[in-house]
Amino acid sequence: TPRSPPLARELAGGAWAVPARTSRGLPRALALEVGGARLVLPFPAVERVLPTPPLRPAPGSSVIALGYALAEGEPVLVLDPAALGAEADALPLLVVFRHAGRRLGLPAARVAPA
């Protein structure tokens, strides 16, 4: 089982919720290890980190999408790490975040405060 990210609280089904607000002492960003790449997301944009759920095809989605998954009962479009030059294999975590009003997911090997 993957270790929970720091400052996270455990939810049902092995998922974790990360704090949505920054305050003194809390990190302002979350670093994701995606293949050989390290990406940084603003902490307020991150909704949760959970074990990667099964993916379903997303008809009509762009080439940068692997498909969609259900995260906490809601659909999330999962981005393809290959579009970032990373391999999608063996990425046990899914980081769910919001960008430009859309709920997106990105598979990751590890997450940590940045």
CSV table of C-alpha atoms in Angstrom, one decimal, residues 10-98:
chain,number,residue,atom,x,y,z
A,10,GLU,CA,-7.0,9.2,5.2
A,11,LEU,CA,-10.4,8.7,3.6
A,12,ALA,CA,-12.4,5.5,2.9
A,13,GLY,CA,-11.0,3.1,0.3
A,14,GLY,CA,-7.4,4.0,0.8
A,15,ALA,CA,-7.7,7.6,-0.5
A,16,TRP,CA,-6.2,10.7,1.1
A,17,ALA,CA,-7.4,14.2,1.2
A,18,VAL,CA,-4.8,16.9,1.3
A,19,PRO,CA,-5.4,20.3,2.9
A,20,ALA,CA,-6.9,22.8,0.5
A,21,ARG,CA,-5.6,26.0,2.2
A,22,THR,CA,-2.1,27.2,2.9
A,23,SER,CA,-1.3,28.6,6.2
A,24,ARG,CA,1.9,29.1,8.2
A,25,GLY,CA,3.9,25.9,8.2
A,26,LEU,CA,2.0,24.2,5.4
A,27,PRO,CA,3.6,23.7,2.0
A,28,ARG,CA,2.4,25.9,-0.8
A,29,ALA,CA,2.9,23.2,-3.5
A,30,LEU,CA,2.8,19.4,-4.0
A,31,ALA,CA,5.6,17.7,-5.9
A,32,LEU,CA,4.7,14.7,-8.1
A,33,GLU,CA,7.2,12.2,-9.4
A,34,VAL,CA,5.9,11.1,-12.8
A,35,GLY,CA,8.3,8.7,-14.4
A,36,GLY,CA,11.6,10.6,-14.6
A,37,ALA,CA,9.8,14.0,-14.4
A,38,ARG,CA,9.1,16.0,-11.3
A,39,LEU,CA,6.0,18.3,-11.5
A,40,VAL,CA,4.8,20.8,-9.0
A,41,LEU,CA,1.2,21.7,-8.4
A,42,PRO,CA,-0.1,24.5,-6.2
A,43,PHE,CA,-1.4,23.0,-3.0
A,44,PRO,CA,-4.8,24.7,-3.2
A,45,ALA,CA,-5.5,23.1,-6.7
A,46,VAL,CA,-5.0,19.6,-5.3
A,47,GLU,CA,-8.2,17.9,-4.2
A,48,ARG,CA,-6.9,14.5,-3.2
A,49,VAL,CA,-4.3,11.7,-3.7
A,50,LEU,CA,-5.6,8.2,-4.0
A,51,PRO,CA,-4.6,4.8,-5.3
A,52,THR,CA,-5.0,4.8,-9.1
A,53,PRO,CA,-8.5,3.4,-9.8
A,54,PRO,CA,-9.4,1.4,-12.9
A,55,LEU,CA,-9.5,3.6,-16.0
A,56,ARG,CA,-12.3,3.7,-18.5
A,57,PRO,CA,-12.2,4.8,-22.1
A,58,ALA,CA,-13.1,8.5,-22.7
A,59,PRO,CA,-14.6,8.7,-26.1
A,60,GLY,CA,-13.9,11.9,-27.9
A,61,SER,CA,-11.2,13.0,-25.5
A,62,SER,CA,-7.9,14.4,-26.6
A,63,VAL,CA,-4.7,12.4,-27.2
A,64,ILE,CA,-3.3,13.6,-23.9
A,65,ALA,CA,-6.0,11.6,-21.9
A,66,LEU,CA,-5.6,8.0,-20.8
A,67,GLY,CA,-9.3,7.9,-20.1
A,68,TYR,CA,-11.4,8.7,-17.1
A,69,ALA,CA,-11.7,7.2,-13.6
A,70,LEU,CA,-14.2,7.6,-10.7
A,71,ALA,CA,-12.6,9.3,-7.8
A,72,GLU,CA,-14.8,9.6,-4.7
A,73,GLY,CA,-17.8,8.8,-6.9
A,74,GLU,CA,-17.2,11.6,-9.4
A,75,PRO,CA,-15.6,11.3,-12.9
A,76,VAL,CA,-12.1,12.7,-13.4
A,77,LEU,CA,-10.3,12.9,-16.8
A,78,VAL,CA,-6.9,11.2,-16.3
A,79,LEU,CA,-4.0,12.8,-18.2
A,80,ASP,CA,-1.5,10.6,-20.0
A,81,PRO,CA,2.0,10.9,-18.5
A,82,ALA,CA,3.4,10.0,-21.9
A,83,ALA,CA,2.3,13.5,-23.1
A,84,LEU,CA,4.9,14.8,-20.5
A,85,GLY,CA,7.5,12.4,-21.7
A,86,ALA,CA,7.0,9.9,-18.8
A,87,GLU,CA,6.0,6.3,-18.7
A,88,ALA,CA,2.5,5.4,-17.4
A,89,ASP,CA,3.5,2.0,-16.0
A,90,ALA,CA,3.9,1.5,-12.3
A,91,LEU,CA,2.3,4.8,-11.2
A,92,PRO,CA,0.3,3.7,-8.2
A,93,LEU,CA,-1.1,7.1,-7.2
A,94,LEU,CA,-3.6,9.4,-8.9
A,95,VAL,CA,-3.4,13.1,-8.0
A,96,VAL,CA,-6.8,14.8,-8.6
A,97,PHE,CA,-6.6,18.5,-9.1
A,98,ARG,CA,-8.5,21.4,-10.6
